[in-house]
Structure formats: C-alpha cells, structure tokens
Amino acid sequence: MPSSAPDAVRAQVKLSLLDTLGVAIAGRQSRAAQIICDFADANHAGALPMLFDGRRASPAGFALAAGITIDSLDAHDGFNPSKGHIAAPMMPVALAAAYQQGSTGDALLQALILGYEFGARAAIAQHSTAPDYHTSGSWGAVAGARVAARLAGLSPTQTRHAVGIAEYYGPRSQMMRLIDHPSMLKDGAGWGAMAGASAVGLAQAGFTGAPALIVEQVPEAWADLGERWYALEQYYKPYPVCRWAQAPIEGVLAHRHAHDLTSDQVERIEVTTFHESIRLAMREPQATDEAQYSTSFPCAVALVRGDVTPADIADDALFDPEILRLSRSLVMRESDHADAAFPLRRYAKVDLVLKDGRRLEGDYVEPRWDHTAPPTPAELREKFHQYAVPVVGAPRAAAIEAAVDGLENSGLAVFFDLITAPI
C-alpha cells in the first residue's frame, strides 16, 4: 500500500516529518524532554543515539524519549476524527526501527506513509468502540508497532502478534483527566511509542499477543485502506498550544488586526465555543504544560503580542502582568452550535469588551491550517525554521530540511547524524 501512494501523499508525509522534527527541536529545550532523556539514558541502555541528544538507548528507550520530547511542545500535527495525533507516538517508533535496521530513506518514507494510514484507521476504530476518550498513545502504540514490524521485516504472523501486544499494553490513559489537570503526561505519546517499539521486539522473540481487536473486529474502519489517504487529512498547528484553543486565538487576532487594537484598550475577552475548549480552564499557568492546555492564556498572549510562539508559553514567560490580567478576566460560554460540529470542526466566536464601553462582536471562526484549508509547503517550511533555527542554528536546520527533501533517494546515515547529534 505505501509503495502505491500518490506523489502528493509522499510529498505531504515528508512535510509532516519536517514539521514534527521542528517541534522536537524546540521541545528538546523543555523540562519534560530533559527529564525523559536523562531517564532513558539511565534506565534504557542500548545502541540508538537519542533524538537531538546523542546519548544511546534501546529502541524502547529511544521511542519513549522521542515521543515525550515531541509531545512536550503541543505544536505537532493532528487528526480531527480522533481528537488526537498520529505522528507524535508513531514517528519515534519508525525512526528507532529504521536506525536499528539500517533502512534506506525510501523504506522509512514508506513506513511513515503506512503509519499515517494505519494510525488514522486504528484511531477511528478505537474511538468508535471504546467508551472512554483515551490519549493518542493508546492507538498510537498500535500504529507504531505496525510500522516497526514492516521495517524489521516481521512475518505476517509476527506482525499480527506485534500489533496485538501493542494494543493490549498500550496506555489507555484518560485524556480529559489531563485536560483538567495539565502536566508533563500530555497525550501519552511517549508511553505509546515505547509500547509499540517493545511489542515488535517481543513478537520477534516469539511472544504472542494477537489479535488486536481494533484491527480485526472493526472492519468498517479499514474498508477504504489504499483508496482514501488520511495523510492528506491531517491538520497542522500555527501555535504551540492545544488545537481546541486555536479557533479562539484566531478570533482574538481577527479583532486585533481589524480594529488596530492594543491590549490596554481591552477590558475583557469573551469566547463562545465547544465544551472541550472550555475545559481548558487554566487561567494562571505555572508551567509551560499548563499554558499549552489553556484557552484563556494563549488568547491573552495573542492580544498582547499579536502571535503565540514557543517562547511565549515557555516556563519563564508566564508571568507578564498584562497577559495575566486578560487571562484572568476572560469569559467562556458553551455553544450548542460548536458542540454539534465537534470534533470534525472546531468553532469559536470571540467578542471583545473595550474599556471605553464599546463591544466588538465576532463571527464563528475555525483554526487555521486544517486539511480543508491546509498550509502551503512554504508556510510549513517557515514554521520549521522558526522553531529550529533559534535552537540548532541556520546551517543545521537547512541541512535537516535538505535531508528530508531527499529522503527517498538516499541512505539514512547523514539524516540520523543530523537529528541525533546533541543540541
């Protein structure tokens, strides 16, 4: 199936890889990434140099560290039907397996294509059959196991057991608990990646675990495999916060630009949106993880600064008095219209109450860079450089971009040197 992917799919998956690597570079500066890389170094000895770290770990340790590093900055791509993210748990397993197996660049690209298509359907299948809303690491473990099984050359029987092991041991962690109590746990990507990588090693050794129920007992989720390309239906994030907060940010920025506003003219922001966005209720975040799972704080940042960047939600940037004033005073209301459209559409309406008594009313808006109005390749490349250059410098960022662009025509030695050398 991956070898028959249209050229547009191959090109888009390379852009998705570049975008995810940019997020990993910026995320590697986070406290969560520092802790998890130290943990993997101390507890998961092996031969694989870790992502943007260089110290060596086992495939499971590499996947764990990479998954949490990517997930530590909520700027990676996502998939509306699953309310989650395919790349964050899946790509670390693919990268670990490709390094371990000495794969070609084209083999890695085909595995990533498979990862998006398999991951999307695994997510749809699980969300249609499980009563709880689990993090992406749950079904992401299954997607990771599938791509690593392909790269490792597992037999069909071994592959069946690998995805079954990953489904059974994958972290069915509670997403809304994390929304209500933000922390470094995030979307379960690291633990899901570790489970996926471990499942392949176990299946190779003869450990059994079939079947994966979401693969074998939900046939309707898999009927269009090879016909519909979900890699083209991912959204991307212009801002490094939860997707549920991004439509409100757009509403704030629309007012700011249309009326040439400065924040000191505004008494309060009022947001009308869907229930899940309102649950992002952290008004005074004390750490970046809390700021990334907030609606009010990034809206206030957008009004004050005209953008929301990784630096704006970093641990040491959370105490600006003007941002906190607006964040504390923001009013959120639930909308039946927005609730009915979720999760396929994420609507928000923003009104501003000005200090002079005027009220500026907005229309319902959606987040930018959805698959129905995707970013251009140039916009995604610009985002990559905005995230990567301040951390690794322009020459290394340009070299990573070139390596991704030429992925299917090369080996992976140079590529892995670029993405594993320490920052």
Coordinates of C-alpha atoms in Angstrom, one line a residue:
M1 CA 0.0 0.0 0.0
P2 CA 2.7 2.7 0.8
S3 CA 4.5 2.0 -2.4
S4 CA 1.4 2.8 -4.4
A5 CA 0.8 6.1 -2.6
P6 CA 0.3 9.1 -4.9
D7 CA 3.1 11.6 -5.2
A8 CA 1.0 14.1 -3.3
V9 CA 0.9 11.8 -0.3
R10 CA 4.7 11.2 -0.4
A11 CA 5.3 14.9 -0.5
Q12 CA 2.9 15.7 2.3
V13 CA 4.4 13.0 4.6
K14 CA 7.9 14.5 4.1
L15 CA 6.5 17.9 5.1
S16 CA 4.9 16.2 8.1
L17 CA 8.2 14.7 9.1
L18 CA 9.9 18.1 8.8
D19 CA 7.2 19.7 10.9
T20 CA 7.5 17.1 13.6
L21 CA 11.3 17.4 13.7
G22 CA 11.0 21.1 14.1
V23 CA 8.6 20.6 17.1
A24 CA 11.1 18.0 18.5
I25 CA 14.0 20.5 18.2
A26 CA 12.0 23.2 20.1
G27 CA 10.6 20.7 22.5
R28 CA 14.1 19.4 23.4
Q29 CA 14.5 22.6 25.4
S30 CA 11.6 21.7 27.7
R31 CA 12.0 20.5 31.2
A32 CA 9.9 17.4 30.3
A33 CA 12.3 16.5 27.5
Q34 CA 15.4 17.0 29.7
I35 CA 13.9 14.7 32.3
I36 CA 12.8 11.9 29.9
C37 CA 16.2 11.9 28.1
D38 CA 18.0 11.6 31.4
F39 CA 15.6 8.8 32.4
A40 CA 16.1 6.9 29.2
D41 CA 19.9 7.2 29.4
A42 CA 19.8 5.9 33.0
N43 CA 17.2 3.1 32.5
H44 CA 17.1 2.0 28.9
A45 CA 20.6 1.2 27.8
G46 CA 21.1 0.4 24.2
A47 CA 22.8 1.4 20.9
L48 CA 20.5 4.0 19.4
P49 CA 21.5 7.7 19.8
M50 CA 18.5 9.6 21.1
L51 CA 16.8 12.4 19.2
F52 CA 18.7 15.7 19.4
D53 CA 20.5 14.2 22.4
G54 CA 23.2 11.8 21.2
R55 CA 23.2 9.5 24.3
R56 CA 22.3 6.0 23.5
A57 CA 19.3 4.0 24.5
S58 CA 17.4 0.8 23.5
P59 CA 14.7 1.1 20.8
A60 CA 12.0 1.3 23.5
G61 CA 14.1 4.0 25.3
F62 CA 14.6 6.0 22.1
A63 CA 10.9 5.8 21.3
L64 CA 9.9 6.9 24.9
A65 CA 12.3 9.8 24.9
A66 CA 11.4 11.0 21.4
G67 CA 7.7 10.6 21.9
I68 CA 7.7 12.8 25.1
T69 CA 10.2 15.3 23.5
I70 CA 7.8 15.8 20.6
D71 CA 4.7 15.9 22.8
S72 CA 6.3 18.3 25.3
L73 CA 5.5 21.1 22.8
D74 CA 1.9 20.9 21.6
A75 CA 2.7 22.1 18.1
H76 CA 2.7 18.8 16.1
D77 CA 0.1 17.7 13.5
G78 CA -3.2 16.1 14.4
F79 CA -6.3 14.3 13.1
N80 CA -9.7 15.7 13.8
P81 CA -11.8 12.4 13.9
S82 CA -9.6 11.0 16.7
K83 CA -9.2 14.2 18.6
G84 CA -5.5 13.2 18.7
H85 CA -2.2 13.0 17.0
I86 CA -0.7 10.2 14.8
A87 CA 2.9 11.4 14.3
A88 CA 3.8 12.0 18.0
P89 CA 3.6 8.3 19.0
M90 CA 4.2 6.7 15.6
M91 CA 7.2 8.6 14.2
P92 CA 9.5 7.8 17.2
V93 CA 8.9 4.0 16.7
A94 CA 9.5 4.3 12.9
L95 CA 12.8 6.3 13.4
A96 CA 14.0 3.8 16.0
A97 CA 13.3 0.8 13.8
A98 CA 14.8 2.5 10.7
Y99 CA 18.0 3.2 12.6
Q100 CA 18.2 -0.3 14.1
Q101 CA 17.6 -2.0 10.8
G102 CA 19.9 0.2 8.7
S103 CA 16.9 1.1 6.4
T104 CA 17.0 3.2 3.3
G105 CA 15.4 6.6 3.2
D106 CA 12.7 5.3 0.9
A107 CA 11.9 2.5 3.3
L108 CA 11.5 5.0 6.1
L109 CA 9.2 7.2 4.0
Q110 CA 7.0 4.2 3.0
A111 CA 6.8 3.2 6.7
L112 CA 5.7 6.7 7.7
I113 CA 3.0 6.7 5.0
L114 CA 1.8 3.4 6.4
G115 CA 1.9 4.9 9.8
Y116 CA -0.5 7.7 8.9
E117 CA -2.9 5.4 7.1
F118 CA -2.8 2.6 9.7
G119 CA -2.8 5.1 12.6
A120 CA -5.8 7.0 11.4
R121 CA -7.9 3.9 11.0
A122 CA -6.8 2.5 14.3
A123 CA -7.8 5.7 15.9
I124 CA -11.2 5.7 14.2
A125 CA -11.8 2.1 15.2
Q126 CA -10.8 2.6 18.8
H127 CA -12.9 5.8 19.2
S128 CA -15.9 4.1 17.7
T129 CA -15.7 1.1 20.1
A130 CA -14.2 2.3 23.4
P131 CA -16.4 4.1 25.9
D132 CA -13.6 6.4 27.2
Y133 CA -11.7 9.1 25.5
H134 CA -8.1 7.8 25.6
T135 CA -4.9 9.6 24.7
S136 CA -3.2 9.2 21.4
G137 CA -0.6 6.9 22.9
S138 CA -3.3 4.1 23.1
W139 CA -3.9 3.6 19.4
G140 CA -0.6 5.2 18.6
A141 CA 1.1 2.2 20.1
V142 CA -0.6 0.0 17.6
A143 CA 0.4 2.3 14.7
G144 CA 4.0 2.4 15.9
A145 CA 4.1 -1.4 16.2
R146 CA 2.8 -1.8 12.6
V147 CA 5.4 0.5 11.0
A148 CA 8.3 -1.0 13.0
A149 CA 7.1 -4.5 12.1
R150 CA 7.3 -3.5 8.4
L151 CA 10.8 -2.0 8.8
A152 CA 12.0 -5.0 10.8
G153 CA 10.7 -7.5 8.2
L154 CA 8.4 -9.4 10.6
S155 CA 6.3 -12.2 9.1
P156 CA 2.6 -11.8 8.9
T157 CA 2.1 -13.9 12.0
Q158 CA 4.7 -12.0 13.9
T159 CA 3.2 -8.7 12.8
R160 CA -0.2 -9.8 13.9
H161 CA 1.1 -10.6 17.4
A162 CA 3.1 -7.3 17.5
V163 CA 0.0 -5.1 16.9
G164 CA -1.9 -7.2 19.4
I165 CA 0.7 -6.8 22.0
A166 CA 0.8 -3.1 21.4
E167 CA -3.0 -2.8 21.6
Y168 CA -3.1 -4.7 24.9
Y169 CA -0.1 -3.0 26.6
G170 CA -0.7 0.4 25.0
P171 CA -1.5 3.2 27.6
R172 CA -5.3 3.7 27.7
S173 CA -4.7 6.9 29.7
Q174 CA -7.6 9.3 30.3
M175 CA -7.4 12.3 28.1
M176 CA -9.8 14.5 29.9
R177 CA -8.0 14.0 33.2
L178 CA -5.0 15.6 31.6
I179 CA -7.2 18.4 30.2
D180 CA -8.5 19.2 33.7
H181 CA -5.1 18.7 35.4
P182 CA -2.3 19.6 32.9
S183 CA 1.1 18.1 33.5
M184 CA 4.0 16.6 31.6
L185 CA 1.9 13.5 30.9
K186 CA 0.5 15.1 27.8
D187 CA -1.2 12.9 25.1
G188 CA 0.5 9.6 26.1
A189 CA 2.8 9.7 23.0
G190 CA 6.0 8.6 24.8
W191 CA 4.5 5.7 26.6
G192 CA 2.6 4.7 23.4
A193 CA 5.8 4.8 21.4
M194 CA 7.6 2.7 24.0
A195 CA 4.8 0.2 24.0
G196 CA 4.9 0.0 20.2
A197 CA 8.6 -0.5 20.0
S198 CA 8.6 -3.1 22.8
A199 CA 5.8 -5.0 21.1
V200 CA 7.9 -5.6 17.9
G201 CA 10.9 -6.8 19.9
L202 CA 8.6 -9.2 21.9
A203 CA 6.9 -10.5 18.7
Q204 CA 10.3 -11.1 17.1
A205 CA 11.3 -13.2 20.2
G206 CA 8.2 -15.3 19.9
F207 CA 6.0 -13.6 22.4
T208 CA 2.3 -13.9 21.4
G209 CA -0.5 -11.3 21.8
A210 CA -2.9 -11.5 18.8
P211 CA -5.4 -10.3 18.0
A212 CA -5.6 -6.5 18.0
L213 CA -9.4 -6.0 18.3
I214 CA -9.4 -2.6 16.7
V215 CA -7.7 -4.0 13.7
E216 CA -9.5 -7.3 13.3
Q217 CA -13.0 -6.6 14.7
V218 CA -13.9 -3.2 13.3
P219 CA -13.8 -3.9 9.5
E220 CA -15.7 -0.7 8.6
A221 CA -12.7 1.4 9.7
W222 CA -10.4 -0.4 7.3
A223 CA -12.5 -0.8 4.2
D224 CA -11.0 2.2 2.3
L225 CA -7.3 1.4 3.0
G226 CA -5.3 2.2 -0.1
E227 CA -8.1 4.3 -1.5
R228 CA -8.6 7.2 0.9
W229 CA -5.3 8.8 2.0
Y230 CA -5.6 10.2 5.5
A231 CA -2.1 11.5 5.4
L232 CA -3.7 14.3 3.4
E233 CA -6.3 14.9 6.1
Q234 CA -4.0 16.0 9.0
Y235 CA -4.2 19.5 10.4
Y236 CA -1.1 21.5 11.4
K237 CA -0.6 24.0 14.2
P238 CA 0.4 27.6 13.7
Y239 CA 0.5 28.0 17.5
P240 CA 2.1 25.6 20.1
V241 CA -1.0 25.0 22.2
C242 CA -3.9 22.6 22.2
R243 CA -5.9 22.6 19.0
W244 CA -9.0 23.3 21.0
A245 CA -7.7 26.8 21.9
Q246 CA -6.7 27.7 18.3
A247 CA -10.0 28.9 17.0
P248 CA -10.3 31.4 19.9
I249 CA -6.8 32.6 19.2
E250 CA -7.8 33.3 15.6
G251 CA -10.9 35.2 16.8
V252 CA -8.8 37.4 19.0
L253 CA -6.3 38.1 16.3
A254 CA -9.0 38.9 13.8
H255 CA -10.3 41.7 16.1
R256 CA -6.7 42.9 16.8
H257 CA -6.0 43.3 13.1
A258 CA -9.4 44.6 12.0
H259 CA -9.5 47.3 14.6
D260 CA -5.8 48.0 15.1
L261 CA -6.1 47.3 18.8
T262 CA -3.6 47.3 21.6
S263 CA -4.3 45.2 24.7
D264 CA -4.6 48.2 27.0
Q265 CA -7.8 49.2 25.2
V266 CA -9.5 45.9 26.1
E267 CA -11.4 45.2 29.3
R268 CA -12.0 41.5 28.7
I269 CA -12.2 38.8 26.1
E270 CA -15.4 36.7 25.7
V271 CA -15.2 33.3 24.0
T272 CA -18.1 31.2 22.9
T273 CA -17.0 27.7 21.8
F274 CA -17.4 24.0 22.3
H275 CA -17.3 22.2 25.7
E276 CA -13.8 20.7 25.4
S277 CA -12.2 24.1 24.7
I278 CA -14.0 25.4 27.8
R279 CA -12.4 22.6 29.8
L280 CA -9.0 24.1 29.0
A281 CA -9.5 26.3 32.0
M282 CA -6.0 27.1 33.2
R283 CA -6.1 30.9 33.7
E284 CA -2.8 31.4 35.5
P285 CA -0.4 28.6 34.3
Q286 CA 2.7 28.0 36.4
A287 CA 4.5 25.9 33.8
T288 CA 4.5 25.5 30.1
D289 CA 2.5 22.3 30.2
E290 CA -0.4 24.2 31.8
A291 CA -0.1 27.1 29.4
Q292 CA -0.3 24.7 26.4
Y293 CA -3.6 23.3 27.8
S294 CA -5.3 26.6 28.4
T295 CA -7.7 28.6 26.3
S296 CA -7.6 31.9 28.2
F297 CA -3.8 32.3 28.5
P298 CA -2.9 31.9 24.8
C299 CA -5.8 34.2 23.8
A300 CA -4.4 36.8 26.1
V301 CA -0.9 36.3 24.6
A302 CA -2.3 36.7 21.1
L303 CA -4.0 40.0 22.1
V304 CA -0.9 41.4 23.8
R305 CA 1.8 40.2 21.4
G306 CA 0.0 39.5 18.1
D307 CA 1.1 35.9 17.9
V308 CA 1.7 32.8 20.1
T309 CA 5.2 31.3 19.8
P310 CA 7.1 28.7 21.8
A311 CA 8.9 31.5 23.7
D312 CA 5.5 33.0 24.7
I313 CA 4.4 29.8 26.5
A314 CA 7.8 28.8 27.9
D315 CA 8.1 28.3 31.7
D316 CA 9.9 31.6 32.3
A317 CA 7.4 33.7 30.2
L318 CA 4.2 33.0 32.1
F319 CA 4.0 36.0 34.4
D320 CA 3.5 39.1 32.3
P321 CA 1.0 41.2 34.2
E322 CA -0.9 42.4 31.2
I323 CA -1.3 38.8 29.8
L324 CA -2.4 37.6 33.2
R325 CA -4.9 40.4 33.6
L326 CA -6.6 39.4 30.3
S327 CA -6.3 35.7 31.0
R328 CA -8.0 36.0 34.4
S329 CA -10.8 38.1 33.1
L330 CA -11.6 36.0 30.0
V331 CA -15.2 34.7 29.9
M332 CA -16.1 31.4 28.3
R333 CA -19.5 30.3 27.2
E334 CA -20.6 26.9 25.7
S335 CA -22.3 26.9 22.3
D336 CA -24.7 24.2 21.1
H337 CA -23.6 25.1 17.5
A338 CA -19.9 24.5 18.3
D339 CA -20.7 21.3 20.3
A340 CA -22.7 19.8 17.5
A341 CA -19.8 20.3 15.0
F342 CA -17.1 18.9 17.2
P343 CA -14.7 17.0 16.7
L344 CA -14.7 17.4 12.9
R345 CA -15.0 21.2 13.1
R346 CA -13.7 23.4 16.0
Y347 CA -15.7 26.6 16.1
A348 CA -15.3 29.6 18.3
K349 CA -16.7 33.1 18.4
V350 CA -14.8 35.9 20.1
D351 CA -16.2 39.2 21.4
L352 CA -14.1 42.0 23.0
V353 CA -15.4 44.4 25.6
L354 CA -13.4 47.6 25.4
K355 CA -12.5 49.9 28.3
D356 CA -14.5 52.8 26.6
G357 CA -17.7 50.7 26.7
R358 CA -17.8 49.5 23.1
R359 CA -18.4 45.8 22.4
L360 CA -16.8 44.3 19.3
E361 CA -18.6 41.1 18.2
G362 CA -17.0 38.4 16.1
D363 CA -18.2 35.7 13.8
Y364 CA -17.6 32.0 14.3
V365 CA -14.1 31.1 13.1
E366 CA -12.1 27.8 12.8
P367 CA -8.4 27.1 13.4
R368 CA -6.0 27.8 10.6
W369 CA -4.2 25.0 8.7
D370 CA -7.0 22.4 8.8
H371 CA -6.8 19.9 6.0
T372 CA -9.7 21.7 4.3
A373 CA -7.6 24.9 4.1
P374 CA -4.1 23.5 4.6
P375 CA -0.9 25.4 5.0
T376 CA 1.3 25.8 1.9
P377 CA 4.6 23.9 1.8
A378 CA 6.3 27.3 2.2
E379 CA 4.3 28.0 5.4
L380 CA 5.3 24.7 6.9
R381 CA 8.9 25.2 6.0
E382 CA 8.9 28.6 7.5
K383 CA 7.4 27.2 10.7
F384 CA 10.2 24.6 10.8
H385 CA 12.9 27.2 10.6
Q386 CA 11.2 29.4 13.2
Y387 CA 11.3 26.5 15.6
A388 CA 14.6 25.0 14.7
V389 CA 17.0 27.9 13.9
P390 CA 17.0 29.5 17.4
V391 CA 17.9 26.1 18.9
V392 CA 20.3 24.4 16.4
G393 CA 21.3 27.3 14.1
A394 CA 20.5 28.0 10.5
P395 CA 23.1 25.7 8.9
R396 CA 21.9 22.6 10.7
A397 CA 18.3 23.5 10.2
A398 CA 18.9 23.8 6.4
A399 CA 20.8 20.5 6.4
I400 CA 17.9 18.7 8.1
E401 CA 15.4 20.2 5.6
A402 CA 17.6 19.1 2.7
A403 CA 17.9 15.6 4.1
V404 CA 14.1 15.3 4.5
D405 CA 13.6 16.6 1.0
G406 CA 15.9 13.9 -0.4
L407 CA 14.8 11.2 1.9
E408 CA 13.7 8.6 -0.7
N409 CA 16.9 8.9 -2.7
S410 CA 19.4 8.4 0.0
G411 CA 20.6 6.2 2.9
L412 CA 19.9 7.5 6.4
A413 CA 23.4 7.9 7.8
V414 CA 23.6 11.7 7.3
F415 CA 19.9 12.2 8.2
F416 CA 20.4 10.3 11.6
D417 CA 23.6 12.2 12.3
L418 CA 21.7 15.4 11.9
I419 CA 18.7 14.5 14.1
T420 CA 20.6 12.7 16.9
A421 CA 23.6 15.0 17.5
P422 CA 23.1 16.8 20.8
I423 CA 21.9 20.4 20.8

